[in-house]
Coordinates of C-alpha atoms and ligand atoms in Angstrom, one line a residue:
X1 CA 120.6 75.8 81.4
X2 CA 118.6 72.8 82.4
X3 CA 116.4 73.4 85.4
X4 CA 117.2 70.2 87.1
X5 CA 118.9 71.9 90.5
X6 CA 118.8 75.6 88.9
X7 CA 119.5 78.1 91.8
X8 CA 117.5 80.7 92.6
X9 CA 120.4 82.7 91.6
X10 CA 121.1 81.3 88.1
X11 CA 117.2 81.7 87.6
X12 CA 117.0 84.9 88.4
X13 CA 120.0 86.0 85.7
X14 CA 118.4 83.5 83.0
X15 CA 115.1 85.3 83.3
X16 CA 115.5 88.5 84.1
X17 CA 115.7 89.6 80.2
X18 CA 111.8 88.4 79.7
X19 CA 111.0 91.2 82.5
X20 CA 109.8 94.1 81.0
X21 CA 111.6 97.1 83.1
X22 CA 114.9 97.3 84.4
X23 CA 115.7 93.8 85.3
X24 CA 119.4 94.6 87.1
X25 CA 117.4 95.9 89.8
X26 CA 114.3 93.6 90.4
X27 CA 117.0 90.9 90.6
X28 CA 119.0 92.8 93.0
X29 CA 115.4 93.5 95.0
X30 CA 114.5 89.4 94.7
X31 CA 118.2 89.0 95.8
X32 CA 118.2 91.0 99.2
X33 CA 114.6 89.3 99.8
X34 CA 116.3 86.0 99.2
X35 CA 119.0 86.6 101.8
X36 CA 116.5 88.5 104.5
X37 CA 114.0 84.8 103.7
X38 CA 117.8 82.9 104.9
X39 CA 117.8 84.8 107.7
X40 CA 114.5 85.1 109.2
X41 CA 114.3 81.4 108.7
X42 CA 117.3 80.2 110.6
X43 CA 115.5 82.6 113.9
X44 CA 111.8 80.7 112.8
X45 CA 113.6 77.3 113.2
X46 CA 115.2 78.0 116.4
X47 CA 112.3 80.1 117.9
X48 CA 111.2 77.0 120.0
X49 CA 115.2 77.1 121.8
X50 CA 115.6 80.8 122.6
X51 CA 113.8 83.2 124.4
X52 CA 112.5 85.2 121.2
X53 CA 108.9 83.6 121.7
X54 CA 106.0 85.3 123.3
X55 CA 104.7 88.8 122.7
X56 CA 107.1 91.6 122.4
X57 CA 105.0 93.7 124.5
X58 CA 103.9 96.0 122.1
X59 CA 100.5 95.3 119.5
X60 CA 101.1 96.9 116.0
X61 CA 98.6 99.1 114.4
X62 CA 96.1 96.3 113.9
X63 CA 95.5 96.1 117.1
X64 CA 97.6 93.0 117.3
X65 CA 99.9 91.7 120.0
X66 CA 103.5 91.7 118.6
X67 CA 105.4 88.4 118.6
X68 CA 109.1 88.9 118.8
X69 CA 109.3 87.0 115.3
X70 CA 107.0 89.1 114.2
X71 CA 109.4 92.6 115.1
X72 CA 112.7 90.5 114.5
X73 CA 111.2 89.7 110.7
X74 CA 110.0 93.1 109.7
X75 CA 113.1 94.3 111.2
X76 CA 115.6 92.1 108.5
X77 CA 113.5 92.2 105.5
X78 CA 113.3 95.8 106.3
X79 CA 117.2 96.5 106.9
X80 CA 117.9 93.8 103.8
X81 CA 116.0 96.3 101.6
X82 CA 117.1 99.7 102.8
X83 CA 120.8 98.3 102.5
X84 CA 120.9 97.5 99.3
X85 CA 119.9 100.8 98.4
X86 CA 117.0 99.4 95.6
X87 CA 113.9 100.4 96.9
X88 CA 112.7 103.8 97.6
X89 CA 110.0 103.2 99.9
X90 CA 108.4 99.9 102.1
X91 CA 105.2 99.3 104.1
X92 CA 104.8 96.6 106.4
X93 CA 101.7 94.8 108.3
X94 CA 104.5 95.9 110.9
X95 CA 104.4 99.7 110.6
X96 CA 101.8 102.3 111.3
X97 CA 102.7 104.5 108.1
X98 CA 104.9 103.7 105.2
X99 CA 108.8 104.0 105.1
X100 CA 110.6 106.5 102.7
X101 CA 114.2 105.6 102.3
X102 CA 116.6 108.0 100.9
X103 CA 114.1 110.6 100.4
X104 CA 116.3 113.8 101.2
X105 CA 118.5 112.3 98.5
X106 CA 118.2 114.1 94.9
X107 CA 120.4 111.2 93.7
X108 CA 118.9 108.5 94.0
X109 CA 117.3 106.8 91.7
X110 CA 115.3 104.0 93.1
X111 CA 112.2 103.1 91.5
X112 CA 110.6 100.4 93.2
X113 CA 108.5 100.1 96.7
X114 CA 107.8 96.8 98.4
X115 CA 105.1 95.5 101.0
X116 CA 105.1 93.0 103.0
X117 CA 103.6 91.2 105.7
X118 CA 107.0 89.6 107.3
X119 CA 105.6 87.2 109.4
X120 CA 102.2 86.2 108.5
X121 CA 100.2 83.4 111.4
X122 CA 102.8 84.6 113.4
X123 CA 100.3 83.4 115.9
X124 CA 101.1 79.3 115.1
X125 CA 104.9 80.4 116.0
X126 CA 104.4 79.1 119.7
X127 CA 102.9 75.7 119.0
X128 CA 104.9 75.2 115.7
X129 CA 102.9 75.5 113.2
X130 CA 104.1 76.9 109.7
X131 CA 104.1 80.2 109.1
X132 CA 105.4 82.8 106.0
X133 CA 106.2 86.2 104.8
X134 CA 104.5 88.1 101.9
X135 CA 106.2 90.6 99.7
X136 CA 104.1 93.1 97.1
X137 CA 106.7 95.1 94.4
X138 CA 105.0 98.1 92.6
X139 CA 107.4 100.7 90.5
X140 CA 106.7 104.1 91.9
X141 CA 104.1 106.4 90.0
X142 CA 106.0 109.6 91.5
X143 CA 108.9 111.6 90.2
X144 CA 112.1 109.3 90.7
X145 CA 114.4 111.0 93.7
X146 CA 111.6 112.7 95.7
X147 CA 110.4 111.3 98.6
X148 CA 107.4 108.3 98.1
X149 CA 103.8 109.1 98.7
X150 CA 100.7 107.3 99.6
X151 CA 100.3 107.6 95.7
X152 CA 103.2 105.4 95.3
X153 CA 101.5 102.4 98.0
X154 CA 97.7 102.2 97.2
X155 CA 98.1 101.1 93.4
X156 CA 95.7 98.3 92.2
X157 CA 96.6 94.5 92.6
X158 CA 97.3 94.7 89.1
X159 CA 99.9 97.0 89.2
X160 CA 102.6 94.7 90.5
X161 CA 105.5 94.1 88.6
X162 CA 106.3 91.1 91.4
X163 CA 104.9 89.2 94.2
X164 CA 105.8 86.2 96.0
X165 CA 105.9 84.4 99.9
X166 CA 108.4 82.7 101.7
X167 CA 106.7 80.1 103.4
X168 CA 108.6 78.3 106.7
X169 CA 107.3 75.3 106.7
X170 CA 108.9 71.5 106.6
X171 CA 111.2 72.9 104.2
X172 CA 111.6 76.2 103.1
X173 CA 110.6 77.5 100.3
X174 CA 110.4 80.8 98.1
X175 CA 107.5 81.1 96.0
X176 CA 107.2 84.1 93.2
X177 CA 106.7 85.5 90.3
X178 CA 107.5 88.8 88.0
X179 CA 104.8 88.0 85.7
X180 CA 105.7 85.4 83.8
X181 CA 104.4 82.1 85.5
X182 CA 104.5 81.1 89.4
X183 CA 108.2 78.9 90.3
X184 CA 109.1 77.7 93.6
X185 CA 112.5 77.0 95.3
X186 CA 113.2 75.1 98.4
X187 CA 115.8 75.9 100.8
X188 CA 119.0 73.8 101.3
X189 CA 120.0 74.7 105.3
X190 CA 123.4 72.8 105.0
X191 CA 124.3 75.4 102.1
X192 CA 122.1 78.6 102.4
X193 CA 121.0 78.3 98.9
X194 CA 117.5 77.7 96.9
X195 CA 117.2 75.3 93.9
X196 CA 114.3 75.1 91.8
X197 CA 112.2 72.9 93.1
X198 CA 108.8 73.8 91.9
X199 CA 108.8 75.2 88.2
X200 CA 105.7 76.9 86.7
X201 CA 103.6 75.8 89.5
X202 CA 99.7 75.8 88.7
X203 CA 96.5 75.7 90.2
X204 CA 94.4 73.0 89.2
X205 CA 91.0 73.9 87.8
X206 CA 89.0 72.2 90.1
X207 CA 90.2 71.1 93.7
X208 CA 88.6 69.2 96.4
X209 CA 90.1 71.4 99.5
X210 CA 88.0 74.1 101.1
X211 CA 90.3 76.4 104.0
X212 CA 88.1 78.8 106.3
X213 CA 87.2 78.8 109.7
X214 CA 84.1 77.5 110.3
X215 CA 83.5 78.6 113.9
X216 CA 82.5 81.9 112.2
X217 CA 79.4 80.1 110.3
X218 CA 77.1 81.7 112.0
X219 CA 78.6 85.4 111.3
X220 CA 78.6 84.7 106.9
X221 CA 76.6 86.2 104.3
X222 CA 74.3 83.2 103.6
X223 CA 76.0 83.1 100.3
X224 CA 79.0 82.2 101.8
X225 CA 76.8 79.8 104.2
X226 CA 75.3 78.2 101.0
X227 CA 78.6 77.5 99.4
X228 CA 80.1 75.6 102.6
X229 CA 77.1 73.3 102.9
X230 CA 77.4 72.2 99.2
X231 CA 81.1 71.6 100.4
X232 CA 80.0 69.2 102.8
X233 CA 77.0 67.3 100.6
X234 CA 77.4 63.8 99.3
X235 CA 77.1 64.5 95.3
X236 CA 79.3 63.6 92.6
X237 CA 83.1 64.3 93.7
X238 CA 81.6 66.0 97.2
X239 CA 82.2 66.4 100.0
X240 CA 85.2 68.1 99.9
X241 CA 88.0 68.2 102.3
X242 CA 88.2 70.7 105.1
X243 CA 92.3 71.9 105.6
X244 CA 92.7 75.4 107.8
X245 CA 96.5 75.9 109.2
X246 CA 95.4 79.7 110.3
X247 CA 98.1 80.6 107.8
X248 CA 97.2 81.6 104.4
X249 CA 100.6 81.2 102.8
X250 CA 100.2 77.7 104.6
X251 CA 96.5 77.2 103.1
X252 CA 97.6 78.6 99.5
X253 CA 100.4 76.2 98.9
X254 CA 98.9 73.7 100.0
X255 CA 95.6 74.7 97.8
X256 CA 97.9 75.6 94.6
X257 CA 99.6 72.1 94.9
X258 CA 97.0 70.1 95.4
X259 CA 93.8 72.0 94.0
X260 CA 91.5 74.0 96.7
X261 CA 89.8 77.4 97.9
X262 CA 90.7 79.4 100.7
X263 CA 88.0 81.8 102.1
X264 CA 88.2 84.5 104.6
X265 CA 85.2 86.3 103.8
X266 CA 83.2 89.5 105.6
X267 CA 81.1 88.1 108.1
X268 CA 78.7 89.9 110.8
X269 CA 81.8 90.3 112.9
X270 CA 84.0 92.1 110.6
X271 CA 82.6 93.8 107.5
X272 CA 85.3 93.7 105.2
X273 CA 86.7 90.1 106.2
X274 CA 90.6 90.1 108.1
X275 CA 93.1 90.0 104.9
X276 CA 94.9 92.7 104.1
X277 CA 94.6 93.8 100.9
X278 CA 97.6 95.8 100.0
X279 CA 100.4 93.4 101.5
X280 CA 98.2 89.5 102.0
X281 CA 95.6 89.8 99.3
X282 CA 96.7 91.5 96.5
X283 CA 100.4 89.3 96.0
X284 CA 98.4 86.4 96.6
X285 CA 96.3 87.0 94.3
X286 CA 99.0 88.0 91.6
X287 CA 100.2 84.8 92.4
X288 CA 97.1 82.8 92.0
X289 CA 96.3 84.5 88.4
X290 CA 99.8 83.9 87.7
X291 CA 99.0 80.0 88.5
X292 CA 96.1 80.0 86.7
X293 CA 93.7 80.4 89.6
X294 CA 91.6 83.0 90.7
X295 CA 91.2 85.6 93.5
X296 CA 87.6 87.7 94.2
X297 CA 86.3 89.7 97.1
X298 CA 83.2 87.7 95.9
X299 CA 82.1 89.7 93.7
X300 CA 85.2 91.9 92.1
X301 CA 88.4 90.8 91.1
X302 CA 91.1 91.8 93.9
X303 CA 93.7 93.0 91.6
X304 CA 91.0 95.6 90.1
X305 CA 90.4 97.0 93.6
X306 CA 91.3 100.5 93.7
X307 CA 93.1 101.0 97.5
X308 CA 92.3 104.3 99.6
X309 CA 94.2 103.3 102.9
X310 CA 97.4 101.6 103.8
X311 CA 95.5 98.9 106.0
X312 CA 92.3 98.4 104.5
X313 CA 90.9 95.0 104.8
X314 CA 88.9 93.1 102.2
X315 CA 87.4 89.9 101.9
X316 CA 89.0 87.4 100.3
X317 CA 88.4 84.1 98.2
X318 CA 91.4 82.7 96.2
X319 CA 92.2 79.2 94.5
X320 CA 91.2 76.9 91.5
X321 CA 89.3 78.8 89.3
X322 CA 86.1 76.0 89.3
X323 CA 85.9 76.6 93.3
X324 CA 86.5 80.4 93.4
X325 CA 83.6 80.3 90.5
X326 CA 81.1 78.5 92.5
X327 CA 81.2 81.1 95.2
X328 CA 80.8 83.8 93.1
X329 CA 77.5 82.3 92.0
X330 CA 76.6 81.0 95.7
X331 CA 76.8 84.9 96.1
X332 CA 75.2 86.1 93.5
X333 CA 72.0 83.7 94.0
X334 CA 71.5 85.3 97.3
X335 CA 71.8 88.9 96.0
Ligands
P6P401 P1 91.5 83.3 111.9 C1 97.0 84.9 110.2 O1 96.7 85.8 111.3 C2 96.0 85.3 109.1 O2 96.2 86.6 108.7 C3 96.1 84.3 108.0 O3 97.4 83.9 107.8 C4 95.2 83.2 108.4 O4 94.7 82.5 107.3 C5 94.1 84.0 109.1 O5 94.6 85.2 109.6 C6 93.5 83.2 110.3 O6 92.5 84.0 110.9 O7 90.5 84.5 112.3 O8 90.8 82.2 111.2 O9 92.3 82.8 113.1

């Protein structure tokens, strides 16, 4: 089929024979995620007309305080997937402790788990700013029909069999990949469905975006401090441009269109950086090698980090491969 206005649905079918386990239900999983992104999105667009703005009253185990969006999000994607009886287990930025679904049944069969962070910026909701959700597949490394384990959740990065973000923005748009290249599709809201839009979207090498937030200068490892300077010097195709949303899914497509780096790295203030690494950083990071690009904590590739807790935070650098490069060495001249 030509990909001229391919939907997300057709694209699915055409491709699921190049994925390498059992495709029916990966496509079933990117199917309930693609309804739970239609859903979520119609509340994100009319957040500024209802009262579902404002905190919900309760912060989530990062300490955070809850947006509504933020509960009404992991609530769908969370009901989407434990409907469709696919997965057998879900963590969430969300939720204290993972989810097992179905686990007092012998029966079932399901062999994937999914994290995600459902809302992510949910903090640019009230002065509309884009925001996006972030999904994480592994296949379980347990016995199929007993209940999940931690086991199951703190696999490497490299691990994941797919990743992608839904990103709620001027259009929007679901961004993924199983694999086998990074393709985006845009939302049509008059007929609920997602065409092709972006097909085997890439990184360019080099990029002349840099995304962090500079009012924590003063809290970087002088690595870190090094490499934004040279951002910022008059020399061949420098300086660079400075672009921070305070969304990474935001920052990242921006970054993977046009060529860029985002950075949130440890700093005096928090040792291992903000990013999450087993529902932000590691599918970003799939995606980014998937795009050609490149993803470090600065000095070890994220998908080779091996995860001992559900929240653990690490610092992350991801985008063109050139950029993410120069930091490493920034890094490495200060060590
Ligand atoms: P700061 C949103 O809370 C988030 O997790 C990312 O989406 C975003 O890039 C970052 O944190 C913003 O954090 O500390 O710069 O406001």
């Amino acid at each position: 089929m030509s990909q001229k206005n391919q939907t997300l649905g057709e694209f699915i079918i055409e491709h699921q024979s190049s994925f390498k386990y059992s495709s029916g239900e990966l496509s079933r999983l990117i199917n309930s995620i693609r309804l739970a992104a239609k859903v979520v999105n119609y509340e994100v667009n009319k957040a500024g007309l209802v009262d579902i703005l404002g905190a919900a009253g309760d912060t989530n185990v990062q300490g955070e305080s809850q947006q509504k969006l933020d509960v009404y999000a992991n609530d769908k994607f969370i009901q989407m997937l434990t409907n469709r009886n696919i997965v057998c287990g879900i963590a969430s930025e969300e939720e204290d402790h993972f989810i097992a679904i179905n686990s007092n049944d012998k029966n079932h069969q399901n062999k994937y788990i999914v994290l995600i962070d459902p809302l992510d910026g949910s903090s640019n909701i009230d002065v509309n700013v884009s925001v996006g959700t972030i999904f994480s597949v592994y296949r379980r490394v347990t016995d199929v029909g007993t209940p999940v384990s931690l086991d199951d959740f703190l696999q490497k990065g490299s691990e994941q069999v797919a990743a992608g973000y839904i990103i709620y923005g001027t259009s929007t748009m679901l961004v993924y990949t199983t694999g086998d290249g990074v393709n985006g599709f845009t939302l049509n809201p008059a007929i609920g469905t997602f065409y092709l839009s972006h097909p085997n979207m890439q990184f360019p090498k080099n990029g002349k975006i840099y995304s962090v937030n500079e009012g924590n200068y003063i809290h970087f490892p002088q690595g870190i401090k090094d490499y934004i300077k040279y951002c910022q010097m008059e020399e061949g195709d420098r300086p660079y441009t400075s672009r921070y949303i305070g969304s990474l899914v935001s920052d990242f497509h921006r970054n993977m269109i046009k060529g860029g780096i985002y950075l949130y790295p440890k700093s005096s203030k928090t040792s291992e950086g903000k990013l999450r690494l087993l529902y932000e950083c590691n599918p970003m990071a799939f995606l980014a090698e998937q795009a050609n690009g490149k993803a470090t904590n600065g000095v070890q590739r994220i998908l080779d980090i091996q995860p001992t807790e559900l929240h653990q935070r690490v610092p992350f650098i991801c985008g063109s491969t050139n950029m993410v490069e120069d930091v490493e060495a920034f890094i490495k001249a200060t060590q």
